[in-house]
Short mmCIF file of C-alpha atoms and ligand atoms in Angstrom, two decimals:
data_model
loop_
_atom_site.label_atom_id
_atom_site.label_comp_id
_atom_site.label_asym_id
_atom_site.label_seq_id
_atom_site.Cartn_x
_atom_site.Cartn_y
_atom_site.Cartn_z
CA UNK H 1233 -12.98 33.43 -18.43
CA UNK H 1234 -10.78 30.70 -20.32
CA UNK H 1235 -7.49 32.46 -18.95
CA UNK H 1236 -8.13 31.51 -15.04
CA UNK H 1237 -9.01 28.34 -15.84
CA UNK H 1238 -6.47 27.92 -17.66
CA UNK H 1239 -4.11 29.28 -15.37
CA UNK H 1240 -5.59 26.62 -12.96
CA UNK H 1241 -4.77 23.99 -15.11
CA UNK H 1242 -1.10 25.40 -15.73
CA UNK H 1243 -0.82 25.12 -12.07
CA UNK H 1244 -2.38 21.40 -11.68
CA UNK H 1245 -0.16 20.00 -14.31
CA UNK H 1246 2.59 21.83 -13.00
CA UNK H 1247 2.23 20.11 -9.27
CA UNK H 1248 1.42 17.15 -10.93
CA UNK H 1249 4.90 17.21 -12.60
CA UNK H 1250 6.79 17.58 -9.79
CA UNK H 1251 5.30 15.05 -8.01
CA UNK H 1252 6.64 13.19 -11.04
CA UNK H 1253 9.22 13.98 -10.76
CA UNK H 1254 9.70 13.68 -6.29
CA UNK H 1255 7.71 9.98 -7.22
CA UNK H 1256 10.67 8.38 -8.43
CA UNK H 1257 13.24 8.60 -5.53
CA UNK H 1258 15.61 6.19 -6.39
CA UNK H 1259 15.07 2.24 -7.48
CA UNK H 1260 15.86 0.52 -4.20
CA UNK H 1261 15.47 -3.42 -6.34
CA UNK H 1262 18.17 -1.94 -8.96
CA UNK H 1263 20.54 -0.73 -6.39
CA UNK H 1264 20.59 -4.02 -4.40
CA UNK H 1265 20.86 -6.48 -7.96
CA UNK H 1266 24.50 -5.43 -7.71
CA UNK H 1267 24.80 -7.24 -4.38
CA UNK H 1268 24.09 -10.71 -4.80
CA UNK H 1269 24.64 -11.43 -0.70
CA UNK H 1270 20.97 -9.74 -0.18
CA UNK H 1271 18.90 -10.78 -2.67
CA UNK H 1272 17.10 -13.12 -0.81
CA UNK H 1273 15.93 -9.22 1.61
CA UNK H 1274 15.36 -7.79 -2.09
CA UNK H 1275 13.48 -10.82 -2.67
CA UNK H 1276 11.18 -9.80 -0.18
CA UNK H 1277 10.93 -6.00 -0.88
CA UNK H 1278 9.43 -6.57 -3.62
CA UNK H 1279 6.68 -9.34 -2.54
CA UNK H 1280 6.19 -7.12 0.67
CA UNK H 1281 5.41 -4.25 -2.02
CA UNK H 1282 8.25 -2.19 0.66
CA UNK H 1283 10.34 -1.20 -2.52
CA UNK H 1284 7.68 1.04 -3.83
CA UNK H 1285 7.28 2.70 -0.33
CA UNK H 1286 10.78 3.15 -0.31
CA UNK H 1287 11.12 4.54 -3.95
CA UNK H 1288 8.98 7.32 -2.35
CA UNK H 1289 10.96 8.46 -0.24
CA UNK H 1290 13.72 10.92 -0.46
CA UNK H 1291 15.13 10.31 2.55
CA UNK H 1292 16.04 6.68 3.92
CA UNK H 1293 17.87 4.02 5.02
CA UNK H 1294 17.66 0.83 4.71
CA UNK H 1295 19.16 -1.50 7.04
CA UNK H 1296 19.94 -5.00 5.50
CA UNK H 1297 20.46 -8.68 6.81
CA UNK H 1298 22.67 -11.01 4.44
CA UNK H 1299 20.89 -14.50 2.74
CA UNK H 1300 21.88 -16.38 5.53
CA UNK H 1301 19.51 -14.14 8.44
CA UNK H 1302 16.96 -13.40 5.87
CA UNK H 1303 16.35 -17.13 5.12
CA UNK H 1304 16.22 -17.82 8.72
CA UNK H 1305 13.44 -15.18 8.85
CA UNK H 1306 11.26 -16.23 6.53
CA UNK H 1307 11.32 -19.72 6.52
CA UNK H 1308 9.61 -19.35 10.24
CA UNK H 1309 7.33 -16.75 9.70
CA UNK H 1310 4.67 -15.88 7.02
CA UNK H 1311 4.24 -12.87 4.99
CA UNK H 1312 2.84 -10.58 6.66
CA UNK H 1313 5.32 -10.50 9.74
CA UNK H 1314 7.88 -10.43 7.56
CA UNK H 1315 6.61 -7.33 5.98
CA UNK H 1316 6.07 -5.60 9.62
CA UNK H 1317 9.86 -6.78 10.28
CA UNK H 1318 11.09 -5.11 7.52
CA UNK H 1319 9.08 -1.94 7.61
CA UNK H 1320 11.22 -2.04 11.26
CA UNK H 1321 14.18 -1.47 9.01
CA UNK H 1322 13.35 1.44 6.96
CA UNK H 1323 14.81 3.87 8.86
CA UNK H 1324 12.97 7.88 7.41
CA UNK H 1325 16.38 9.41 7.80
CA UNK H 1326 20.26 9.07 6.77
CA UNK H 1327 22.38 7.24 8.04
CA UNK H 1328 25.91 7.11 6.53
CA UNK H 1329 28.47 5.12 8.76
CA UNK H 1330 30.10 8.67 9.74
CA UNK H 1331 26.52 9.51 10.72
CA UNK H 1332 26.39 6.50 13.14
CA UNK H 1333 29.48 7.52 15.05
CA UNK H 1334 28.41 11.06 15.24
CA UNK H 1335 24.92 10.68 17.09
CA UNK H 1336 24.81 13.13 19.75
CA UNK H 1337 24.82 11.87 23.63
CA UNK H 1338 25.83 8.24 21.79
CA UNK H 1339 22.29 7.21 21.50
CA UNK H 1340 18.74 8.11 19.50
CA UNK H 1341 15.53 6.66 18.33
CA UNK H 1342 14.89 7.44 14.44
CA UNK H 1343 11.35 6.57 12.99
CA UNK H 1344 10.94 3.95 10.41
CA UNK H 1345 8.58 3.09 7.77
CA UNK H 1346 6.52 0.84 10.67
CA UNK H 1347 5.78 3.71 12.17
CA UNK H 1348 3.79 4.89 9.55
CA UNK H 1349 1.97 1.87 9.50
CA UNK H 1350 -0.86 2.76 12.32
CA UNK H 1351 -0.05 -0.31 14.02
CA UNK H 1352 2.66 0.75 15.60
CA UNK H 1353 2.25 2.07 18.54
CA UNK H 1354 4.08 3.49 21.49
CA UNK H 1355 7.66 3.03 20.48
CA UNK H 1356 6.96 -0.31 18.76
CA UNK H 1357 7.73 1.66 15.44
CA UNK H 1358 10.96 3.36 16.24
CA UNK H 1359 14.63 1.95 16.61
CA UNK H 1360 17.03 2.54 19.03
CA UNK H 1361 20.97 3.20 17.62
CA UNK H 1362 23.32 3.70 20.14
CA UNK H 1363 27.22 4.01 19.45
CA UNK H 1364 28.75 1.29 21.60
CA UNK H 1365 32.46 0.58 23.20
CA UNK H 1366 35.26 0.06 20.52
CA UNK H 1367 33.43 1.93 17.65
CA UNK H 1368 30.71 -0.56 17.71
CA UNK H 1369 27.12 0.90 16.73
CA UNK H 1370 24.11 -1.11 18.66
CA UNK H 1371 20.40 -1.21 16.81
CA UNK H 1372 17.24 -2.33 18.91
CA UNK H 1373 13.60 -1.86 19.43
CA UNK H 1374 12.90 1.44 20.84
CA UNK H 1375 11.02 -0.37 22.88
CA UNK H 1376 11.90 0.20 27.10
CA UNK H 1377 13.87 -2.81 27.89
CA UNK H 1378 14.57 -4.07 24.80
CA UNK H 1379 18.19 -5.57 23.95
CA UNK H 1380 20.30 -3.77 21.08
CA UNK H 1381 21.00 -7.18 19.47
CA UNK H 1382 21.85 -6.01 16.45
CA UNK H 1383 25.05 -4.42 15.28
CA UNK H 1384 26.52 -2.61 12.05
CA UNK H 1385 28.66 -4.51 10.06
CA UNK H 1386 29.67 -2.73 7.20
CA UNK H 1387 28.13 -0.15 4.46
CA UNK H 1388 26.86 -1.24 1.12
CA UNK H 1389 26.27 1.98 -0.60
CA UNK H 1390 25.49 5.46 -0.11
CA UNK H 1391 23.75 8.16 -2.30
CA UNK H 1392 24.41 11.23 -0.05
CA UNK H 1393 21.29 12.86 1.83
CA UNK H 1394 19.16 10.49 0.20
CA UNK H 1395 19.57 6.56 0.17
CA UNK H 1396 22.01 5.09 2.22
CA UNK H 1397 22.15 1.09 2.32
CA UNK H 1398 24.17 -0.53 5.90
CA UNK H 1399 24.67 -3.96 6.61
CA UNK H 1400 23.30 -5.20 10.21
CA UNK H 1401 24.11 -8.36 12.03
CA UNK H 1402 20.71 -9.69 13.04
CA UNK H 1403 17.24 -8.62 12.42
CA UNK H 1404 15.34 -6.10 14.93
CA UNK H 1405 12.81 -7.94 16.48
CA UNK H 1406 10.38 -4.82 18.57
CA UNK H 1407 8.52 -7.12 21.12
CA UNK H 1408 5.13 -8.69 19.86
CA UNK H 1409 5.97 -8.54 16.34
CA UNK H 1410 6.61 -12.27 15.45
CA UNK H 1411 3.53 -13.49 17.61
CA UNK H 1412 1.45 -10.45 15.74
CA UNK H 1413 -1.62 -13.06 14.67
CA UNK H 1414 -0.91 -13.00 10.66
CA UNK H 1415 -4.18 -14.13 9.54
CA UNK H 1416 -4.29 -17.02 6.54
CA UNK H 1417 -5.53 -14.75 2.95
CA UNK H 1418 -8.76 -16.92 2.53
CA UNK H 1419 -9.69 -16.19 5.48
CA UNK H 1420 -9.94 -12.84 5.71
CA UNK H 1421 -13.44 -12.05 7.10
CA UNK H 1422 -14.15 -9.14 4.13
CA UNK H 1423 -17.41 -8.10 5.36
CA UNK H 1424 -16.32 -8.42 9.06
CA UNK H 1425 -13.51 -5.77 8.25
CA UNK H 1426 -15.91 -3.31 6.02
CA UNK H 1427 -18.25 -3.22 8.74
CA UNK H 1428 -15.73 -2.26 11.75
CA UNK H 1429 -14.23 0.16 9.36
CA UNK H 1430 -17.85 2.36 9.24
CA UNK H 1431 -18.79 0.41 5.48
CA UNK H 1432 -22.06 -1.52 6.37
CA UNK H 1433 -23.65 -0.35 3.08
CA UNK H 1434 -20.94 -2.00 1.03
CA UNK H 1435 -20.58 -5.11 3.06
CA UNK H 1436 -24.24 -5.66 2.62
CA UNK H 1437 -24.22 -4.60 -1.11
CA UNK H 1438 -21.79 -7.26 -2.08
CA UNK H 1439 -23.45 -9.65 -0.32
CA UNK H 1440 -26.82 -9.81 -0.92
CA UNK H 1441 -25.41 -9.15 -4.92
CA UNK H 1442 -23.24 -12.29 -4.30
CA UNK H 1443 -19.89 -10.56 -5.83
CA UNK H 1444 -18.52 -11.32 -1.99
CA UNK H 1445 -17.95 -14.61 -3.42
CA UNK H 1446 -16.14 -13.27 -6.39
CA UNK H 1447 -13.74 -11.08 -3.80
CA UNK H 1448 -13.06 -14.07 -1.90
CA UNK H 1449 -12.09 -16.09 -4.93
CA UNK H 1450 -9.54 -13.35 -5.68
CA UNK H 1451 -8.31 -13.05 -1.95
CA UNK H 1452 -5.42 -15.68 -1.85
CA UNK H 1453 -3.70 -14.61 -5.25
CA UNK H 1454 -3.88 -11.10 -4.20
CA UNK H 1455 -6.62 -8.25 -3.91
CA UNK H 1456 -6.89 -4.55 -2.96
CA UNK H 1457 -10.48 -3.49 -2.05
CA UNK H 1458 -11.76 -0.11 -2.47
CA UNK H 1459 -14.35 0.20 0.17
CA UNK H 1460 -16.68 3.65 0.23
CA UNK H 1461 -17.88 4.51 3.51
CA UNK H 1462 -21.58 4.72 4.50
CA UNK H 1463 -21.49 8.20 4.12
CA UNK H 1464 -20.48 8.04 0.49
CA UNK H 1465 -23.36 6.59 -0.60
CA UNK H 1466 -25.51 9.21 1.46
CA UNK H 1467 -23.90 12.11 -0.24
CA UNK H 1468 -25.51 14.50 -2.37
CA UNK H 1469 -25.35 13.63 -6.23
CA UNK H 1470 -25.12 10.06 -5.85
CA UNK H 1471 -27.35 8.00 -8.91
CA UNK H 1472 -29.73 5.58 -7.37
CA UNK H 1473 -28.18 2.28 -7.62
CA UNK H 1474 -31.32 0.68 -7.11
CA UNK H 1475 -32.23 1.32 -10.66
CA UNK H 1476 -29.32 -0.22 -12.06
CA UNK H 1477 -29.91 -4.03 -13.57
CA UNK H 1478 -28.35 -6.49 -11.33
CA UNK H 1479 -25.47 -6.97 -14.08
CA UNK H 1480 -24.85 -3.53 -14.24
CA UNK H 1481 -24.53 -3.29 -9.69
CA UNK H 1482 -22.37 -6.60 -9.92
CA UNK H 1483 -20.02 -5.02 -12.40
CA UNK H 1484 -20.21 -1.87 -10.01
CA UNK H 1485 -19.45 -4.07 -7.00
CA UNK H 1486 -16.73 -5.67 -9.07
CA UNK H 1487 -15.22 -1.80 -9.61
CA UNK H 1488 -14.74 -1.03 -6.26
CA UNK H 1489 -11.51 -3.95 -6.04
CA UNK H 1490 -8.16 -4.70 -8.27
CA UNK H 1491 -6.70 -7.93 -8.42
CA UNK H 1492 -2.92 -8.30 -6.49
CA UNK H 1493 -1.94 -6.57 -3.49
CA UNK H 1494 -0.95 -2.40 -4.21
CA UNK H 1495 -0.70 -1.62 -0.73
CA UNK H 1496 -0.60 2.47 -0.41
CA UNK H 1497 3.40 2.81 -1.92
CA UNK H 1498 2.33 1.12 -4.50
CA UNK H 1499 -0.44 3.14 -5.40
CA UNK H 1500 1.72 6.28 -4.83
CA UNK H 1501 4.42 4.66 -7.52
CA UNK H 1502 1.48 3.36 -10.28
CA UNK H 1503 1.93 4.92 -13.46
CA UNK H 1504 -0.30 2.98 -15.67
CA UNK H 1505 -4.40 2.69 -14.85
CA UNK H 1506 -4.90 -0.12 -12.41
CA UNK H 1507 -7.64 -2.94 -13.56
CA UNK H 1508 -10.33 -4.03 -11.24
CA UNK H 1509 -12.47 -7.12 -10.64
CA UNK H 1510 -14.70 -5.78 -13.87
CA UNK H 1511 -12.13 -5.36 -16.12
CA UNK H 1512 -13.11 -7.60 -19.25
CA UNK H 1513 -11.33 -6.50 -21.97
CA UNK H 1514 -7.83 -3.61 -22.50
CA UNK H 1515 -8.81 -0.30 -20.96
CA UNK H 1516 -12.46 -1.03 -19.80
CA UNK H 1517 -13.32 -0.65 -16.48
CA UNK H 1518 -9.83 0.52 -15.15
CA UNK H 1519 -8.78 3.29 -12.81
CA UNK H 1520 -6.56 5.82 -12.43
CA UNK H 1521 -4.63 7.20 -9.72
CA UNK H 1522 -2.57 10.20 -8.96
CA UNK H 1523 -0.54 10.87 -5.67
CA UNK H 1524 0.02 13.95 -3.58
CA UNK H 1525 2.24 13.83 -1.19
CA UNK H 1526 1.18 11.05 1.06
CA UNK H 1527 -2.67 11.72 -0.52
CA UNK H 1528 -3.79 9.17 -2.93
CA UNK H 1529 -6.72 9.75 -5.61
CA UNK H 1530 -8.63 7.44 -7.85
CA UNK H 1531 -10.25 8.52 -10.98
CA UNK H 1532 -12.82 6.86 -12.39
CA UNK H 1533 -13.11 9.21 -15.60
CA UNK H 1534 -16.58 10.29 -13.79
CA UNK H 1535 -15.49 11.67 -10.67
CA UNK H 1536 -12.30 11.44 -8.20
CA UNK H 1537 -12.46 9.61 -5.06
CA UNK H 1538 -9.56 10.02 -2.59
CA UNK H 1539 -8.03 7.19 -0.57
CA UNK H 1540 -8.71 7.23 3.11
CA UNK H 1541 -7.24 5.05 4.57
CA UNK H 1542 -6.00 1.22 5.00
CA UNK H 1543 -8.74 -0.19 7.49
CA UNK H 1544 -6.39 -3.72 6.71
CA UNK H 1545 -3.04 -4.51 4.88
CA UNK H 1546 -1.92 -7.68 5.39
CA UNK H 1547 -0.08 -9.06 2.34
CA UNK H 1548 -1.83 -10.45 -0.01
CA UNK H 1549 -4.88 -8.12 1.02
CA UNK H 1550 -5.56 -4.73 1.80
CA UNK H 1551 -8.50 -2.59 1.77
CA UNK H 1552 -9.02 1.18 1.80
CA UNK H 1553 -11.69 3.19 2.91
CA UNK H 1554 -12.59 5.30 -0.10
CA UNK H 1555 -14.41 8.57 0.25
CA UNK H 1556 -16.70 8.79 -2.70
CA UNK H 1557 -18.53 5.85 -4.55
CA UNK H 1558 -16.63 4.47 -7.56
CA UNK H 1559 -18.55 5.51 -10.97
CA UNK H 1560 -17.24 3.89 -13.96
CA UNK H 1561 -17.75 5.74 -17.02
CA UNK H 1562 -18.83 2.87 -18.67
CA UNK H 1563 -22.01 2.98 -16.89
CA UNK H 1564 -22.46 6.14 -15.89
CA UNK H 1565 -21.13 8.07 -19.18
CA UNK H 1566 -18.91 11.09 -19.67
CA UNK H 1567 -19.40 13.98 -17.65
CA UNK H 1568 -22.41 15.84 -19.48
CA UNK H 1569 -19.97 19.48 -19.18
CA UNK H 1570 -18.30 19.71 -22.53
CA UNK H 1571 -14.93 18.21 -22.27
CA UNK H 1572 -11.77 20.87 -23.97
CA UNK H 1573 -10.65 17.94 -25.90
CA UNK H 1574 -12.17 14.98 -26.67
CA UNK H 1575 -11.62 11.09 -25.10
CA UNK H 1576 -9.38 9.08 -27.41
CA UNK H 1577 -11.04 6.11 -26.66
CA UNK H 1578 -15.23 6.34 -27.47
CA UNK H 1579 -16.12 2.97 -27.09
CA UNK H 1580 -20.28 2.59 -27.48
CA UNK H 1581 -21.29 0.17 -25.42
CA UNK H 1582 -22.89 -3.14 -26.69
CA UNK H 1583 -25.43 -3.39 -25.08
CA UNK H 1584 -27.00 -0.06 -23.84
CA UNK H 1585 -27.71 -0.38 -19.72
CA UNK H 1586 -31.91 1.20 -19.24
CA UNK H 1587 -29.50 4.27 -17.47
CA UNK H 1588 -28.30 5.48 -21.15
CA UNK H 1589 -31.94 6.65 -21.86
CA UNK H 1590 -31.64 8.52 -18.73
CA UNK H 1591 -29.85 12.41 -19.94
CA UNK H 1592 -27.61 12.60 -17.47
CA UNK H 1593 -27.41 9.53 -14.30
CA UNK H 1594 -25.77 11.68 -11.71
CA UNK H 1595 -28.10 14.39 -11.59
CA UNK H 1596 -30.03 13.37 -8.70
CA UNK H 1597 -33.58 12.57 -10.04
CA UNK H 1598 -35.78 15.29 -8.69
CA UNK H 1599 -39.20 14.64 -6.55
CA UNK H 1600 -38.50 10.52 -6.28
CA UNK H 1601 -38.03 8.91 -3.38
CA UNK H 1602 -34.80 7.42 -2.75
CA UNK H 1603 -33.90 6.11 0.53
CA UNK H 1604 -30.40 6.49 0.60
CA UNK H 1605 -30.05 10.19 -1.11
CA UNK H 1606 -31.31 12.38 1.46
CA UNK H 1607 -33.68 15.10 0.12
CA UNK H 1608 -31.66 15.48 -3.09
CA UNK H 1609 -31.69 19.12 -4.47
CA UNK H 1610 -31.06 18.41 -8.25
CA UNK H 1611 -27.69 19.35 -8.31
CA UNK H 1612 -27.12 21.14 -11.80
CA UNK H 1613 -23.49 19.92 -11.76
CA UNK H 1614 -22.05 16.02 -11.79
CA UNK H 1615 -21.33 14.59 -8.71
CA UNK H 1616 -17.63 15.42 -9.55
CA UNK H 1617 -18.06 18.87 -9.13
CA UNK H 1618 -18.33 18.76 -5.17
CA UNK H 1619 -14.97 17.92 -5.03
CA UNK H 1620 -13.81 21.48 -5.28
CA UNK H 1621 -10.23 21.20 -4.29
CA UNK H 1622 -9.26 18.29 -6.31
CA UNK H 1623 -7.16 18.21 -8.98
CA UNK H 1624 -10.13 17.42 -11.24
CA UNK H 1625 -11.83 19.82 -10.47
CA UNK H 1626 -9.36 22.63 -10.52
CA UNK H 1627 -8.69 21.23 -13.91
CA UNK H 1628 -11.91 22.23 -15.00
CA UNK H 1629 -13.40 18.48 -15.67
CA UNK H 1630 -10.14 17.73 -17.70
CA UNK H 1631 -10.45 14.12 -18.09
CA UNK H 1632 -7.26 12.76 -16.06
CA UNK H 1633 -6.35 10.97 -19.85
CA UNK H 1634 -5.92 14.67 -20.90
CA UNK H 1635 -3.68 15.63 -17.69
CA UNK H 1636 -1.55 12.96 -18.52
CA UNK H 1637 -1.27 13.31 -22.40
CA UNK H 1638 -0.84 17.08 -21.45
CA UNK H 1639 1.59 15.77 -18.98
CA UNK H 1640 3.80 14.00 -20.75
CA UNK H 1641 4.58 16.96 -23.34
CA UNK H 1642 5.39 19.00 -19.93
CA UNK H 1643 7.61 16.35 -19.18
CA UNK H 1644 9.02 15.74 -22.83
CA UNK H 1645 9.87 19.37 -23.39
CA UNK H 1646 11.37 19.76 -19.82
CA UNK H 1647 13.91 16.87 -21.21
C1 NAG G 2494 13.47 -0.79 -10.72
O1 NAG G 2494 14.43 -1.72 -11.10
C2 NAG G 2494 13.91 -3.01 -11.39
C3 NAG G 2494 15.07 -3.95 -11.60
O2 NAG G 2494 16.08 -3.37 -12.38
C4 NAG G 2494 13.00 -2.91 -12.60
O3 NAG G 2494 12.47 -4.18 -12.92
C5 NAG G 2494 11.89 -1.95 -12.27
O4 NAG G 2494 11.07 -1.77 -13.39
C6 NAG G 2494 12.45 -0.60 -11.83
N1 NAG G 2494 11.35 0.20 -11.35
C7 NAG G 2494 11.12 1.43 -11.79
C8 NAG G 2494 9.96 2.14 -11.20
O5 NAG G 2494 11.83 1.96 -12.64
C1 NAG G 2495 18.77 2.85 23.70
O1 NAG G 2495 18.93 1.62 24.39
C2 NAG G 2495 19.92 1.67 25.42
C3 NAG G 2495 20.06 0.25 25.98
O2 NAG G 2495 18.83 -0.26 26.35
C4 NAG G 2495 19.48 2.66 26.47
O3 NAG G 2495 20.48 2.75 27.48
C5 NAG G 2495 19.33 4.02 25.83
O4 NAG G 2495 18.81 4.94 26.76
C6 NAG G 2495 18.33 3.93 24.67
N1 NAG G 2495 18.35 5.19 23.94
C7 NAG G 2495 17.31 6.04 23.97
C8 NAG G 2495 17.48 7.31 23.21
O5 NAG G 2495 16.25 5.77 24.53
C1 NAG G 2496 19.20 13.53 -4.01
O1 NAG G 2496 17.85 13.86 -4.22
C2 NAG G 2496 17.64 15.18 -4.69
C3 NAG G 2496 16.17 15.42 -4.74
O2 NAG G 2496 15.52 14.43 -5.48
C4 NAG G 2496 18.32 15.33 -6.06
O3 NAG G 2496 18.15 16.63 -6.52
C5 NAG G 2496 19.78 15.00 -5.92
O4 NAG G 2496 20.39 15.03 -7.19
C6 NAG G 2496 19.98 13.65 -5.31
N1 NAG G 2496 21.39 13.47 -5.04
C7 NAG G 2496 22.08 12.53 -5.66
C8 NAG G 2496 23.52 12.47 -5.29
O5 NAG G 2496 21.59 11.75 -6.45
C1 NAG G 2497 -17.43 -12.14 9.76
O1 NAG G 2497 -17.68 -11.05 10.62
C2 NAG G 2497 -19.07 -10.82 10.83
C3 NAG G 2497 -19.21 -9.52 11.61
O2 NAG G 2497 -18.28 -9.43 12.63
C4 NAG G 2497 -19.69 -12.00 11.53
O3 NAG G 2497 -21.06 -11.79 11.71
C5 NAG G 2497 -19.47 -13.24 10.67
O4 NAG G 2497 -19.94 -14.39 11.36
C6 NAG G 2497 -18.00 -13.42 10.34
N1 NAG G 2497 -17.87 -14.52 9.38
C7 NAG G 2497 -17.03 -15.51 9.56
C8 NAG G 2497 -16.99 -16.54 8.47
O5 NAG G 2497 -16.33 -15.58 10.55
C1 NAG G 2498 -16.54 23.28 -1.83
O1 NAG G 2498 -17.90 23.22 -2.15
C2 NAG G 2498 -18.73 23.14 -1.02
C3 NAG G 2498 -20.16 22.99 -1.48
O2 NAG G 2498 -20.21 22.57 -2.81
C4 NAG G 2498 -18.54 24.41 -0.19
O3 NAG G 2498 -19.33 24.33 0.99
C5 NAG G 2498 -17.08 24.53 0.21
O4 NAG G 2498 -16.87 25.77 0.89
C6 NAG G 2498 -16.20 24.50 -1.03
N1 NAG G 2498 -14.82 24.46 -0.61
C7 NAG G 2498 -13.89 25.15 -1.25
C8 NAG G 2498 -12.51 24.95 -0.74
O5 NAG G 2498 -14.13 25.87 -2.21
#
């Protein structure tokens, strides 16, 4: 009995390592601090939030414009383009400048990190590198039509097979891209968005509680918004909101978005629990997140929710479509299976919510009628344990705290 599951476990933490490990690519801001001639395009990796996306990759290259044609760039266009420009020169492959003279037939399209984007489509996301006359090498839009302005100029560094850094002459412009409408942070129509991305329930939740306001307060410094989808809050197992007190659903509502913009690199690349809009004090009301592959997870210490997808990202904001409510353990305790070790932090709370008298809030409450659960077998397991091929729940309802302690000794004795 304890040897499978432990087995299990041996096997999470053991994926979990390697993804680690496969996390931490390379540090594309390091690299380029040794080259003062493009800090003003390292400037912008790092506002754009690109350098994390790139730091996940193990494959790239990154195609770079000197001071002089980044500052033309951004001093005409805001943010968000400049973000979408970029992304345009994150090539997914490798490029070394032996590479560039070597393409077969003289000329290929190679996918970039726009691509991957969703709103790129057709060839918008691709870019076109043909070797030109006289050893010259030609970049462009991959685009039908489009002009291969640009040109290489010289290489900057190269880490074999994985990063390779090459000077360009001009920025790649694909068509459409600078007159993309880049919408002003504040206004960002929140509930507009949740309800074309299939998340009426929440749009309506936050604003008949009034935490919309609070959201929009936090939009131009920066916020990532954690949307669950309609269905989530029809699933089986879900507690009935309605009986929380109204400061218990704003703190809820508050859970479900972090302050500054993690678009999904930056989740990937976040080592440390995120805080959210109900964070009030160190470690209280935080989340934590794990990556997969491209798959990102939150953890709520209750249950996991995985990360659908971006319905918007459009620095300072984005918001995901989550699959599963967001449960904070402070209000809706520890998972009532007993845990293998115990939480470092117990932290009773002050004052006790009316749910705390309830035994266990996630067990669906039996005969009541609550309109959103539909007819609610009483599940004799948390809501967590749907989620049967999750990491949690392979783990056994390991805490993700314990994964990570457990983790780090992995990763300690591996040293
Ligand atoms: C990458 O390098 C920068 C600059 O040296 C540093 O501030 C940052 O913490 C590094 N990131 C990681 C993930 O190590
Ligand atoms: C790249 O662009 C050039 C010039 O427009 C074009 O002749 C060539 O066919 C394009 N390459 C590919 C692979 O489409
Ligand atoms: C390239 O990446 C692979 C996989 O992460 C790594 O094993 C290898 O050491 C890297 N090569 C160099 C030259 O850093
Ligand atoms: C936001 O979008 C919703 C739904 O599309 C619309 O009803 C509402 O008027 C919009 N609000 C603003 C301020 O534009
Ligand atoms: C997960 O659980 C659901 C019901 O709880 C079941 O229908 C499904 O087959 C399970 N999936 C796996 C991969 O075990």
């Amino acid at each position: 009995m304890a040897t499978p599951t432990f087995r299990r476990l041996d096997l999470t933490l053991l994926t979990l390592s390697l993804l680690a490990v496969a996390v931490n690519a390379h540090n594309i801001t390091a690299i380029l601090e040794g080259f003062p001639d493009y800090s003003v395009y390292n400037d912008f990796l790092t506002k754009t939030k690109l350098a994390d996306e790139i730091n996940t990759r193990q494959t790239i290259t990154c195609l770079v414009l000197n001071n002089g044609a980044m500052s033309a760039l951004t001093a005409k266009h805001p943010l968000s383009v400049v973000k979408n420009i970029l992304s345009l020169h994150v090539l997914l492959d490798y490029y070394d400048p032996q590479k560039l003279h070597k393409i077969s037939d003289g000329t290929t399209l190679t996918t970039t990190l726009y691509q991957t984007t969703g709103n790129a489509p057709g060839n918008l996301g691709f870019v076109n590198i043909t070797d030109l006359q006289g050893g010259k090498v030609g970049f462009g839009s991959a685009v039908p039509g489009s002009k291969l302005d640009s040109s290489y100029t010289k290489s900057v560094k190269q880490v074999p097979y994985n990063i390779s850094i090459l000077e360009i002459s001009a920025p790649i412009i694909a068509p459409g891209v600078l007159s993309a409408p880049a919408p002003s942070a504040s206004g960002v129509n929140i509930t507009g968005l949740l309800e074309k991305a299939g998340c009426k329930t929440f749009a309506n939740l936050l604003t008949s509680s009034g935490v919309l306001k609070t959201y929009e307060a936090a939009l131009d410094k920066g916020l990532t918004i954690f949307a669950p989808s309609d269905e989530a809050f029809k699933a089986d197992g879900v507690p009935d909101l309605s009986k929380l007190t109204n400061a218990d659903q704003v703190s809820l509502l508050e859970y479900h978005a972090s302050p500054d913009y993690k678009p999904k690199g930056t989740l990937k690349t976040t080592k440390d629990p995120i805080t959210t809009l109900a964070t009030r004090g160190a470690g209280k009301f935080d989340l934590t997140v794990t990556a997969a592959g491209d798959s990102v997870t939150l953890h709520t210490g209750i249950s996991p929710s995985r990360v659908a997808e971006a319905v918007f990202d459009s620095p300072p904001v984005v918001i995901f479509t989550v699959d599963n409510i967001l449960l904070p353990s402070e209000l809706f305790g520890k998972s009532p299976s007993p845990a293998p070790a115990p939480e470092p932090v117990s932290s009773p709370s002050p004052t006790p919510s009316p749910l705390s008298e309830a035994p266990s809030p996630l067990a669906a409450s039996p005969p009541a009628p609550p309109t959103d659960t539909p007819a609610g077998s009483p599940a004799d397991s948390p809501a967590g344990s749907s989620e049967n091929s999750t990491s949690d729940n392979a783990a056994g309802h390991v805490s993700p705290t314990v994964i990570f302690t457990v983790l780090a000794i992995v990763g300690y004795s591996l040293c």
